[in-house]
PDB file of C-alpha atoms in Angstrom:
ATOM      1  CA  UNK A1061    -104.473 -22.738   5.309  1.00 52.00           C
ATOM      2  CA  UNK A1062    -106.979 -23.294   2.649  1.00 53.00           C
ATOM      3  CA  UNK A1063    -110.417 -22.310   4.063  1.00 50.00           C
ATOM      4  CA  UNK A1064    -113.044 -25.486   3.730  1.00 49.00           C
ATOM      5  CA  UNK A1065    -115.851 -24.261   1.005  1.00 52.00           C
ATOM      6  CA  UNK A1066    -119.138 -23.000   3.818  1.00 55.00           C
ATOM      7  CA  UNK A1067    -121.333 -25.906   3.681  1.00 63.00           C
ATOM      8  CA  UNK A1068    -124.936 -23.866   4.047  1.00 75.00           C
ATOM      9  CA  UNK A1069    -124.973 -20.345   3.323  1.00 84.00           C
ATOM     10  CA  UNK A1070    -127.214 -18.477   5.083  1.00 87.00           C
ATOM     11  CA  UNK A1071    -130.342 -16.292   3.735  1.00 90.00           C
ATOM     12  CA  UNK A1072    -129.476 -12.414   3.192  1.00 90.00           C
ATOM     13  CA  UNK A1073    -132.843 -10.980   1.632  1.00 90.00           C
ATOM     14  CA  UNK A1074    -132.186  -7.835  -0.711  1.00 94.00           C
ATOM     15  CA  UNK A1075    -133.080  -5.248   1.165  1.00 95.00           C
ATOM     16  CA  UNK A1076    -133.719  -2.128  -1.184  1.00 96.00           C
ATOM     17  CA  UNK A1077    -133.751   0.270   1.612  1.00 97.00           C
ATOM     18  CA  UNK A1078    -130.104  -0.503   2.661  1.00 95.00           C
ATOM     19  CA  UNK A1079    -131.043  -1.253   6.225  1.00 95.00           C
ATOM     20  CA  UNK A1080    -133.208   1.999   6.730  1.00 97.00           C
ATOM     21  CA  UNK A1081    -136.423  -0.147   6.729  1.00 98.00           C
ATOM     22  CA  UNK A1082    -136.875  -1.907  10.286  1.00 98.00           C
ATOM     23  CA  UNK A1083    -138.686  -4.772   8.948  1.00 97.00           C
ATOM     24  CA  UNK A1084    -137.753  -7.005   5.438  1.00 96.00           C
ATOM     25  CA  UNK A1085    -140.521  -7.346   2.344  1.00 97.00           C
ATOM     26  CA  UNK A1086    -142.374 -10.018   3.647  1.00 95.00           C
ATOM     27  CA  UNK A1087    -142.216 -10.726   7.048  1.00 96.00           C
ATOM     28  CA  UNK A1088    -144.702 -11.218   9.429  1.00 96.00           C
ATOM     29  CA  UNK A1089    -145.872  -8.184  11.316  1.00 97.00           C
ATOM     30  CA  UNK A1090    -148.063  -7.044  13.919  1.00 96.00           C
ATOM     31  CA  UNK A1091    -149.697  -3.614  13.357  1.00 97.00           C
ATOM     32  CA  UNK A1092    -151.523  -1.449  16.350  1.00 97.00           C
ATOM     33  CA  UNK A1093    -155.005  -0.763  14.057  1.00 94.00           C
ATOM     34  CA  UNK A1094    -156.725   1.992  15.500  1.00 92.00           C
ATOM     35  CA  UNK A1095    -159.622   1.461  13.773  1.00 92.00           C
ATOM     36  CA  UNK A1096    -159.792  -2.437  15.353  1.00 92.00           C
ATOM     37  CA  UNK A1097    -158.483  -1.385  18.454  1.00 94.00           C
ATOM     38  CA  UNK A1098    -155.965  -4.147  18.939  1.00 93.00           C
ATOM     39  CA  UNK A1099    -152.477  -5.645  17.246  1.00 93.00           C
ATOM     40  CA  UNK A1100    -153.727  -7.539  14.044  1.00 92.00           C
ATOM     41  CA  UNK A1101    -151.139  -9.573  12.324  1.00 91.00           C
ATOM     42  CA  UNK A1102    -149.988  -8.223   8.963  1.00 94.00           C
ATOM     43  CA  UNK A1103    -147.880  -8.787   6.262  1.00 96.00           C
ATOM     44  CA  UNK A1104    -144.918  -6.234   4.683  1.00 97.00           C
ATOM     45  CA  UNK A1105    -145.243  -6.413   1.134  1.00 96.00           C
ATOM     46  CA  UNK A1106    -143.342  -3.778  -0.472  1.00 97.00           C
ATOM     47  CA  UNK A1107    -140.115  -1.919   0.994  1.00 97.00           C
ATOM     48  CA  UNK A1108    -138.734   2.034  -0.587  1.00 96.00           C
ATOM     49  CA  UNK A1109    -135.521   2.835  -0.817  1.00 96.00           C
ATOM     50  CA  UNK A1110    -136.045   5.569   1.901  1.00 97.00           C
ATOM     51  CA  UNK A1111    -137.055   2.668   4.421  1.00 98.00           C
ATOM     52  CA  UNK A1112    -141.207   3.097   4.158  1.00 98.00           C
ATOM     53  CA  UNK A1113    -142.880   0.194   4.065  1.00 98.00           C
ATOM     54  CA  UNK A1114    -146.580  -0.980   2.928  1.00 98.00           C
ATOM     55  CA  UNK A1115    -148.548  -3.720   4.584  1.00 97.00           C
ATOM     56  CA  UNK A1116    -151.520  -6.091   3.092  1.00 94.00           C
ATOM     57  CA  UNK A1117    -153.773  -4.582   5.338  1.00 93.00           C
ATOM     58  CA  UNK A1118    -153.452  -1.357   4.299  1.00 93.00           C
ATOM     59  CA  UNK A1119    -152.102  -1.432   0.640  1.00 92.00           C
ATOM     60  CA  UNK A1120    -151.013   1.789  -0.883  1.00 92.00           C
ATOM     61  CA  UNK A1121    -150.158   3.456   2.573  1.00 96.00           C
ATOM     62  CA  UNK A1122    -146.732   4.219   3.131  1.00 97.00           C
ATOM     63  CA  UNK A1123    -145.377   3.578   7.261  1.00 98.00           C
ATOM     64  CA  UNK A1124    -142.583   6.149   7.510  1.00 98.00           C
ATOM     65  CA  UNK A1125    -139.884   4.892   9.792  1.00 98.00           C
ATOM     66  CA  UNK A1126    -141.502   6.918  12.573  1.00 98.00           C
ATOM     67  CA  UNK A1127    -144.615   5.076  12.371  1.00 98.00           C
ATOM     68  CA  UNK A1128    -143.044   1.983  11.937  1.00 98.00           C
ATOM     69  CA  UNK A1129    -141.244   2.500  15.568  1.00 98.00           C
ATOM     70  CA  UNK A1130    -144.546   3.051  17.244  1.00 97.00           C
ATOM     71  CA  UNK A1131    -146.729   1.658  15.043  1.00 97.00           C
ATOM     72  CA  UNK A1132    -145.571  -1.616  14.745  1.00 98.00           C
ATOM     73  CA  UNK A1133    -143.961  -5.047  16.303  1.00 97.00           C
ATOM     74  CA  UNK A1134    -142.365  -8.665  15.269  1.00 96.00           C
ATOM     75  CA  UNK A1135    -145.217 -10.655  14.323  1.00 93.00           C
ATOM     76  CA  UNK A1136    -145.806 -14.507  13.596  1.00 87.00           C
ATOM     77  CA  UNK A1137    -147.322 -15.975  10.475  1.00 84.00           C
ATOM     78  CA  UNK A1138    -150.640 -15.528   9.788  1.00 84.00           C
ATOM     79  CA  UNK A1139    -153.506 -17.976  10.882  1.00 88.00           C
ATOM     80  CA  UNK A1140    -155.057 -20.365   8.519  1.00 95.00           C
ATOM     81  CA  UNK A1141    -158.615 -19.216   7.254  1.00 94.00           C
ATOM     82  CA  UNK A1142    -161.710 -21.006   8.720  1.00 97.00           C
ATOM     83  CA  UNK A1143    -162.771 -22.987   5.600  1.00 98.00           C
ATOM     84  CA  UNK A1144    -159.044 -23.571   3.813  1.00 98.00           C
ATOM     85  CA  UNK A1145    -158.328 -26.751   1.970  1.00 98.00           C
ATOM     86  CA  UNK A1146    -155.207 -28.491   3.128  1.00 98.00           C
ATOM     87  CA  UNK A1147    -153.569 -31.785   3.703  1.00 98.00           C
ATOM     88  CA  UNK A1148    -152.866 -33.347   7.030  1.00 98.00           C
ATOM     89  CA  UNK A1149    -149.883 -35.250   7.436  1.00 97.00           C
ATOM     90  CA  UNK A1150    -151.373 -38.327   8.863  1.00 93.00           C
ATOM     91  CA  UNK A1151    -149.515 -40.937  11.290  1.00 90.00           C
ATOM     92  CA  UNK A1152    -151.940 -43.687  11.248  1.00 89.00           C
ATOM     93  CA  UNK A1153    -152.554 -43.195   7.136  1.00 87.00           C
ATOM     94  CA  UNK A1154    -148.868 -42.822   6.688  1.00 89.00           C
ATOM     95  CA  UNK A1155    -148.834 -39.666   4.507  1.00 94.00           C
ATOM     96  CA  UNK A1156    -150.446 -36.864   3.607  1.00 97.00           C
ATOM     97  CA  UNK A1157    -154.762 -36.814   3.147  1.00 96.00           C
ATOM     98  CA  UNK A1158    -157.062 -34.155   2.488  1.00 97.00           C
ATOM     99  CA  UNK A1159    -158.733 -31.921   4.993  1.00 98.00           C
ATOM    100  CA  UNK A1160    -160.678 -28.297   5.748  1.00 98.00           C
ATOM    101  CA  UNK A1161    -159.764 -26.022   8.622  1.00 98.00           C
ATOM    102  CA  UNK A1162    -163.086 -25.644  10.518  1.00 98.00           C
ATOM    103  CA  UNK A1163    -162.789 -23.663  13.252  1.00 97.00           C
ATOM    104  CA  UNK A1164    -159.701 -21.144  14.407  1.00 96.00           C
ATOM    105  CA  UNK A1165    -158.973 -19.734  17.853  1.00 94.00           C
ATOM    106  CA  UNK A1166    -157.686 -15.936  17.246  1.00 87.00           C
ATOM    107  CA  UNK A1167    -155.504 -15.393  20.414  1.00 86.00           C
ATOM    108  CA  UNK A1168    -153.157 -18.339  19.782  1.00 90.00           C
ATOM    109  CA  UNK A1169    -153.873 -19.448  16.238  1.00 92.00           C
ATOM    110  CA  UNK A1170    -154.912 -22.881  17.052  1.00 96.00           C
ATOM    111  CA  UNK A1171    -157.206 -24.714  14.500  1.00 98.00           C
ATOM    112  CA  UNK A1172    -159.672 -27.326  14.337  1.00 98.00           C
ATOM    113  CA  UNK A1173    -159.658 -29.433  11.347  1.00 98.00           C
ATOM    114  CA  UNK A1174    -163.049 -31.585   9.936  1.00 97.00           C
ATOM    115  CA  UNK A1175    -160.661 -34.732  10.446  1.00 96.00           C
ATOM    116  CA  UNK A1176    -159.602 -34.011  13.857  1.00 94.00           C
ATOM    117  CA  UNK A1177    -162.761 -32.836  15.719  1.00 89.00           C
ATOM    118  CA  UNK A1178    -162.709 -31.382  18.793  1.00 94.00           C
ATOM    119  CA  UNK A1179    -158.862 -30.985  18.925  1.00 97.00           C
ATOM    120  CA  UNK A1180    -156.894 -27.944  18.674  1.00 98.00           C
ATOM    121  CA  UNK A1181    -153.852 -27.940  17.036  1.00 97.00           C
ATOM    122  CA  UNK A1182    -151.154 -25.586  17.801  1.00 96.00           C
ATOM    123  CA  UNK A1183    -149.353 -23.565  15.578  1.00 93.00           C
ATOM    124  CA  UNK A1184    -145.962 -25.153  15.628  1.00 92.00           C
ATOM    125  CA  UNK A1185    -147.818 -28.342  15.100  1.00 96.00           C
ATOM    126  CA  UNK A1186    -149.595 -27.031  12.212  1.00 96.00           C
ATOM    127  CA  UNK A1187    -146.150 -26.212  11.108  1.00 93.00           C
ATOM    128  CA  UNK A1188    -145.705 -29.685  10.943  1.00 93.00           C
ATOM    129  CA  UNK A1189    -148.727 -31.455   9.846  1.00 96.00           C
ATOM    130  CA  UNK A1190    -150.432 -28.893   7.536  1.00 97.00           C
ATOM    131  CA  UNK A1191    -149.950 -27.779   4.273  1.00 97.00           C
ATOM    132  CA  UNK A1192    -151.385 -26.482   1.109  1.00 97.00           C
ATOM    133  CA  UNK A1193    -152.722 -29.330  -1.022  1.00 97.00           C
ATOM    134  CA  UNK A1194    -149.957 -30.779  -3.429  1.00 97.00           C
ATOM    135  CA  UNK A1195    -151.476 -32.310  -6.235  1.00 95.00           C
ATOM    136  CA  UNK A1196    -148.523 -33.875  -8.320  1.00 96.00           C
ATOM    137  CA  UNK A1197    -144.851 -35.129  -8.187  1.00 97.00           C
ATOM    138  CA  UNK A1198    -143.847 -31.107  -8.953  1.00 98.00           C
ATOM    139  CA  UNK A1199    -146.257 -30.073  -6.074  1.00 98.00           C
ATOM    140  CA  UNK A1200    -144.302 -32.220  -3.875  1.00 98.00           C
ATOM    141  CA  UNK A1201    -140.669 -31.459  -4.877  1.00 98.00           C
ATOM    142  CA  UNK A1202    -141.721 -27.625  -4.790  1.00 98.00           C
ATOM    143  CA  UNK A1203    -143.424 -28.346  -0.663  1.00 98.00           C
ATOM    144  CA  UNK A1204    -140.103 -30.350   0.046  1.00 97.00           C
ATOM    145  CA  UNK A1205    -137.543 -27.738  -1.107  1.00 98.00           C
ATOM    146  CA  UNK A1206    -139.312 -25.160   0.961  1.00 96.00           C
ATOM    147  CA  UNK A1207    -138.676 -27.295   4.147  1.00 96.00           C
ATOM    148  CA  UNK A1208    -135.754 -27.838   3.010  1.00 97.00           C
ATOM    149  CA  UNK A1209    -134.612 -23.974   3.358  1.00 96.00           C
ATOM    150  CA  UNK A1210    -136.513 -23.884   6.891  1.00 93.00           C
ATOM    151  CA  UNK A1211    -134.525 -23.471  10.466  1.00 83.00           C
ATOM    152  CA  UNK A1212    -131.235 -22.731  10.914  1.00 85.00           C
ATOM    153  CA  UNK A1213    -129.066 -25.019   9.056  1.00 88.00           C
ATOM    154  CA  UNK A1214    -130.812 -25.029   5.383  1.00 94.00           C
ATOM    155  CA  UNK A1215    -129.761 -27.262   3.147  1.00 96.00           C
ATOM    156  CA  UNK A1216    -129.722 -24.972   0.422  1.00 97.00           C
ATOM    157  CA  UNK A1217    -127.888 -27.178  -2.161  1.00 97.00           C
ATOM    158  CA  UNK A1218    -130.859 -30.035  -2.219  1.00 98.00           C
ATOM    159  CA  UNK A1219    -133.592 -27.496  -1.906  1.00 98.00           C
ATOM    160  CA  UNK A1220    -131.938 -26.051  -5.511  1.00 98.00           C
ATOM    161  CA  UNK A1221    -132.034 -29.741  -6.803  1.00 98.00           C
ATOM    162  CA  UNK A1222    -135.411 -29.870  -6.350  1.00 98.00           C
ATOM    163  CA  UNK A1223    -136.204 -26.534  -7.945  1.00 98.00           C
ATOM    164  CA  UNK A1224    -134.186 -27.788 -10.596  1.00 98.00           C
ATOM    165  CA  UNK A1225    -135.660 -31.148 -11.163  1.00 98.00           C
ATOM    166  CA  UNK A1226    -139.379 -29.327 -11.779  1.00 98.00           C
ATOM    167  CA  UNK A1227    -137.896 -27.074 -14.362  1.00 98.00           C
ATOM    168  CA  UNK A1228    -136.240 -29.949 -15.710  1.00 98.00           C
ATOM    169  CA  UNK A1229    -139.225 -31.786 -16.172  1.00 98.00           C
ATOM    170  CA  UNK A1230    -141.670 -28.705 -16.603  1.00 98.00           C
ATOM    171  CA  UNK A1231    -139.113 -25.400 -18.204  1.00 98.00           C
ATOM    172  CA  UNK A1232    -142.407 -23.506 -17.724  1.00 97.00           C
ATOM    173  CA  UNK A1233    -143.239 -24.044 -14.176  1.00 98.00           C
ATOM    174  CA  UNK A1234    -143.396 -20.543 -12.625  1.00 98.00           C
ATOM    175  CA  UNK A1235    -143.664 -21.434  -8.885  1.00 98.00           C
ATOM    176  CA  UNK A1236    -140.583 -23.161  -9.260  1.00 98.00           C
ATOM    177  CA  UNK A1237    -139.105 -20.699 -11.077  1.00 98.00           C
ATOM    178  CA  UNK A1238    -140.054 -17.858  -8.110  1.00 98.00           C
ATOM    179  CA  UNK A1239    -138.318 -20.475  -5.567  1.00 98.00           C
ATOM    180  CA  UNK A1240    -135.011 -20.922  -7.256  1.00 98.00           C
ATOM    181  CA  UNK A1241    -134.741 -17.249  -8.477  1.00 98.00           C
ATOM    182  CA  UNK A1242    -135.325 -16.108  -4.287  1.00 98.00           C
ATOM    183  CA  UNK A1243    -132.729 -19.339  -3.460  1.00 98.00           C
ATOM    184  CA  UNK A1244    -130.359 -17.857  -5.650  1.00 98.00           C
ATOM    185  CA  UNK A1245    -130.669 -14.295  -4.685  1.00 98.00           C
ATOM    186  CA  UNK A1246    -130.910 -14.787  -1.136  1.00 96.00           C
ATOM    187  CA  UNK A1247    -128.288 -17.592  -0.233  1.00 96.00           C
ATOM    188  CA  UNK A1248    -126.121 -17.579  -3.165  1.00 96.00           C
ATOM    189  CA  UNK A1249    -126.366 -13.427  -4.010  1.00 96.00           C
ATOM    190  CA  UNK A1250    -126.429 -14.088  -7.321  1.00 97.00           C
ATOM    191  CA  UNK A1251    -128.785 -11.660  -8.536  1.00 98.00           C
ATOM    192  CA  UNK A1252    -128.116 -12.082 -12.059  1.00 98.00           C
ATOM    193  CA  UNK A1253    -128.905 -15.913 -11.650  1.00 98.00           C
ATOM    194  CA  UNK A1254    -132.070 -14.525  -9.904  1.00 98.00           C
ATOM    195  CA  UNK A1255    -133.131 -11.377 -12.178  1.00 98.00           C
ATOM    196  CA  UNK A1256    -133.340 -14.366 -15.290  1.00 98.00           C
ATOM    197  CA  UNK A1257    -135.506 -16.277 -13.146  1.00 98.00           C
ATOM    198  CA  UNK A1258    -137.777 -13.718 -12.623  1.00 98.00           C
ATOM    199  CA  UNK A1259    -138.105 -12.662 -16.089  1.00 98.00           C
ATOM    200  CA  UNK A1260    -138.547 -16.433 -17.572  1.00 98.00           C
ATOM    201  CA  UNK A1261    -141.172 -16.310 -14.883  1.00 98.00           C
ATOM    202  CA  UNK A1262    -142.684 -13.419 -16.295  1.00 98.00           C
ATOM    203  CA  UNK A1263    -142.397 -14.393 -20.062  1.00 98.00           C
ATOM    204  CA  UNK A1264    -145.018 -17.359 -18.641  1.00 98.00           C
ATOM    205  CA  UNK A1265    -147.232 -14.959 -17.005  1.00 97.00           C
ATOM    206  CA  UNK A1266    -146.290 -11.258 -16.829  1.00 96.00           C
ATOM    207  CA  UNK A1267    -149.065 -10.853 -13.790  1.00 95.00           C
ATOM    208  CA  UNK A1268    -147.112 -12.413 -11.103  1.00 96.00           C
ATOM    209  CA  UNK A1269    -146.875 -10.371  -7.925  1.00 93.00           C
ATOM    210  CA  UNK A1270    -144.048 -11.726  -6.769  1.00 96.00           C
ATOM    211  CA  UNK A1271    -141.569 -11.409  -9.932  1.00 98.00           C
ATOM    212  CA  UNK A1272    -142.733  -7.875 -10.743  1.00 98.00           C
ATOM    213  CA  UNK A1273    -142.010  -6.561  -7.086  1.00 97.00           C
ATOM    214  CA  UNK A1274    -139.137  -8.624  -6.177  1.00 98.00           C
ATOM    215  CA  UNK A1275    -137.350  -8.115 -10.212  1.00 98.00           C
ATOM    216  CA  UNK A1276    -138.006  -4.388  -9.988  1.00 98.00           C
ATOM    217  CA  UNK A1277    -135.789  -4.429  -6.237  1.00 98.00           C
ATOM    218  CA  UNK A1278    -133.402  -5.953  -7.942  1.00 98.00           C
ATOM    219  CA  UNK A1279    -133.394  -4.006 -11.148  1.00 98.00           C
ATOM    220  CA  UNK A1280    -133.304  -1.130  -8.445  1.00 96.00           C
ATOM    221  CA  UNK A1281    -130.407  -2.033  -6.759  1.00 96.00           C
ATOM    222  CA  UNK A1282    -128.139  -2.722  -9.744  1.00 97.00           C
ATOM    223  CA  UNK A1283    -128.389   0.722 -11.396  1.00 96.00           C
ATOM    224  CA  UNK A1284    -131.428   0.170 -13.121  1.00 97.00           C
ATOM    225  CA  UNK A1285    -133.584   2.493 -11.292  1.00 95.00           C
ATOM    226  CA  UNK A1286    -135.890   3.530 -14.315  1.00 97.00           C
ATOM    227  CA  UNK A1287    -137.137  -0.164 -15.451  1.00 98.00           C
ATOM    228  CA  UNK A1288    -137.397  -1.189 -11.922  1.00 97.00           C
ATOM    229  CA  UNK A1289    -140.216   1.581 -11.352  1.00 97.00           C
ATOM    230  CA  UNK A1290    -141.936   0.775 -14.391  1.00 97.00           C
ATOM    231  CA  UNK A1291    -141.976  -2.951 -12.963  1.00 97.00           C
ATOM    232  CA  UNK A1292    -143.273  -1.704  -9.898  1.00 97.00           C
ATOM    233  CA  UNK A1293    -146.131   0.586 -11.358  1.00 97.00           C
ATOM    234  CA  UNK A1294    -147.459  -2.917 -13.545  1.00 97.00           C
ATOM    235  CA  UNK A1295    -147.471  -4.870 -10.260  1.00 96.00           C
ATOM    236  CA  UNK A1296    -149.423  -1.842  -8.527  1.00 96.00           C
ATOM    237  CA  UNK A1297    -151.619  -1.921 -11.392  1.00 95.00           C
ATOM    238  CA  UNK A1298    -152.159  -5.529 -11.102  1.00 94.00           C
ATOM    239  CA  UNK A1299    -152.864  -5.298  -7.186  1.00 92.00           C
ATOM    240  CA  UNK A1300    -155.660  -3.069  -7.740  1.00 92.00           C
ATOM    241  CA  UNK A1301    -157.396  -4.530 -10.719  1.00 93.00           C
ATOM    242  CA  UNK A1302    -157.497  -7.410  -8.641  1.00 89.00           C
ATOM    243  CA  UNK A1303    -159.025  -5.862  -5.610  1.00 88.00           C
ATOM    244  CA  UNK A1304    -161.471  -4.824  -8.179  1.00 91.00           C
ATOM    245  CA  UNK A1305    -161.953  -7.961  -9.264  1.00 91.00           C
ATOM    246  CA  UNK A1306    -162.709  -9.164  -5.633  1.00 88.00           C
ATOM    247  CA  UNK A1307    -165.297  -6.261  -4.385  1.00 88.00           C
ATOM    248  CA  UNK A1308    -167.429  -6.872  -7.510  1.00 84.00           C
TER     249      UNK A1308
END
């Protein structure tokens, strides 16, 4: 019999490294820092093809896969930042309103927020109430097709038609241009879909982190080892100008 078309695919990250690398570009890490003494969470942000990986706390160091093994574990997203804008997702108000983390507890990650005193809210409630401010109709579509691709059973297809109903109304909206070009590598493997996202993203702004790394893995992995590098260099370029720009 005819098989019935799958509903929700599920996400397959490119992985350049072929499954060498034990952990994925971008996941939430915890890293054994000799220097603090303790696991401090961490974030992969670039994978090799021979399976090293580099972490924001210690950008430009490549973890071999031995160091990965004993240097490293599953982590879980990274705290908010005492001080960070957001919105609170407000019964009583019935939507969303502004507010400032103002205190956070290290060993869970709960917060305090200025609108909330004295409570401390979890993580997996701040998973559910908290969010960067969204200050238009776009902001919102962009927030709802990212919980839209959250949990188990995604619903890729209407987290696609929002992408596509930003672009629709704003061609030159990079953020939502980085969300359908991942959504279309990642669920749908089309990485031809994906690689023009990337570079539409790029004619906009040719500083974004996130298309340079993510365009040169795919360039990478589809025979295009040369420009993929080149890619790669820019966004290491780009990285350290703006540390530069930070310590001054």
């Amino acid at each position: 019999g005819l098989k019935a078309p799958q509903q929700n695919p599920t996400a397959k990250p490119l992985d350049v490294s072929r499954g060498k690398a034990l952990y994925k570009k971008y996941q939430h890490v915890q890293y054994n820092s000799v220097t603090q003494g303790a696991w401090v969470d961490a974030e992969v942000i670039f994978v090799r093809e021979d399976g090293a990986i580099m972490i924001d706390l210690k950008d430009g160091h490549w973890f071999s896969l031995e160091e990965q093994r004993a240097k490293f574990r599953k982590g879980r997203r990274k705290a908010w930042a005492e001080g960070t804008e957001l919105q609170y997702f407000s019964i009583t108000q019935g939507g969303w309103t502004d507010c400032k983390v103002v205190e956070v507890r290290e060993e869970d990650q709960a917060v305090q927020i200025n609108i909330k005193q004295d409570y401390w809210m979890k993580a997996s409630e701040q998973d559910e109430k908290l969010r960067l401010p969204c200050l238009d109709k776009m902001d919102e579509l962009i927030f709802e097709a990212g919980k839209l691709l959250e949990g188990v059973d995604a619903d890729v297809a209407a987290a696609e038609q929002r992408y596509r109903e930003v672009l629709k109304a704003e061609p030159d909206h990079v953020v939502a241009m980085e969300g359908l070009a991942v959504l279309l590598r990642d669920y749908y493997q089309d990485l031809l879909g994906a690689e023009h996202m990337f570079r539409s993203a790029l004619k906009e702004n040719q500083w974004l982190f996130r298309s340079l790394s993510d365009l040169g893995d795919i360039l990478k992995v589809t025979g295009r080892g040369d420009e993929g590098k080149k890619l790669h260099k820019k966004w290491r370029r780009v990285r350290d100008r703006l540390k530069e720009l930070e310590d001054e």
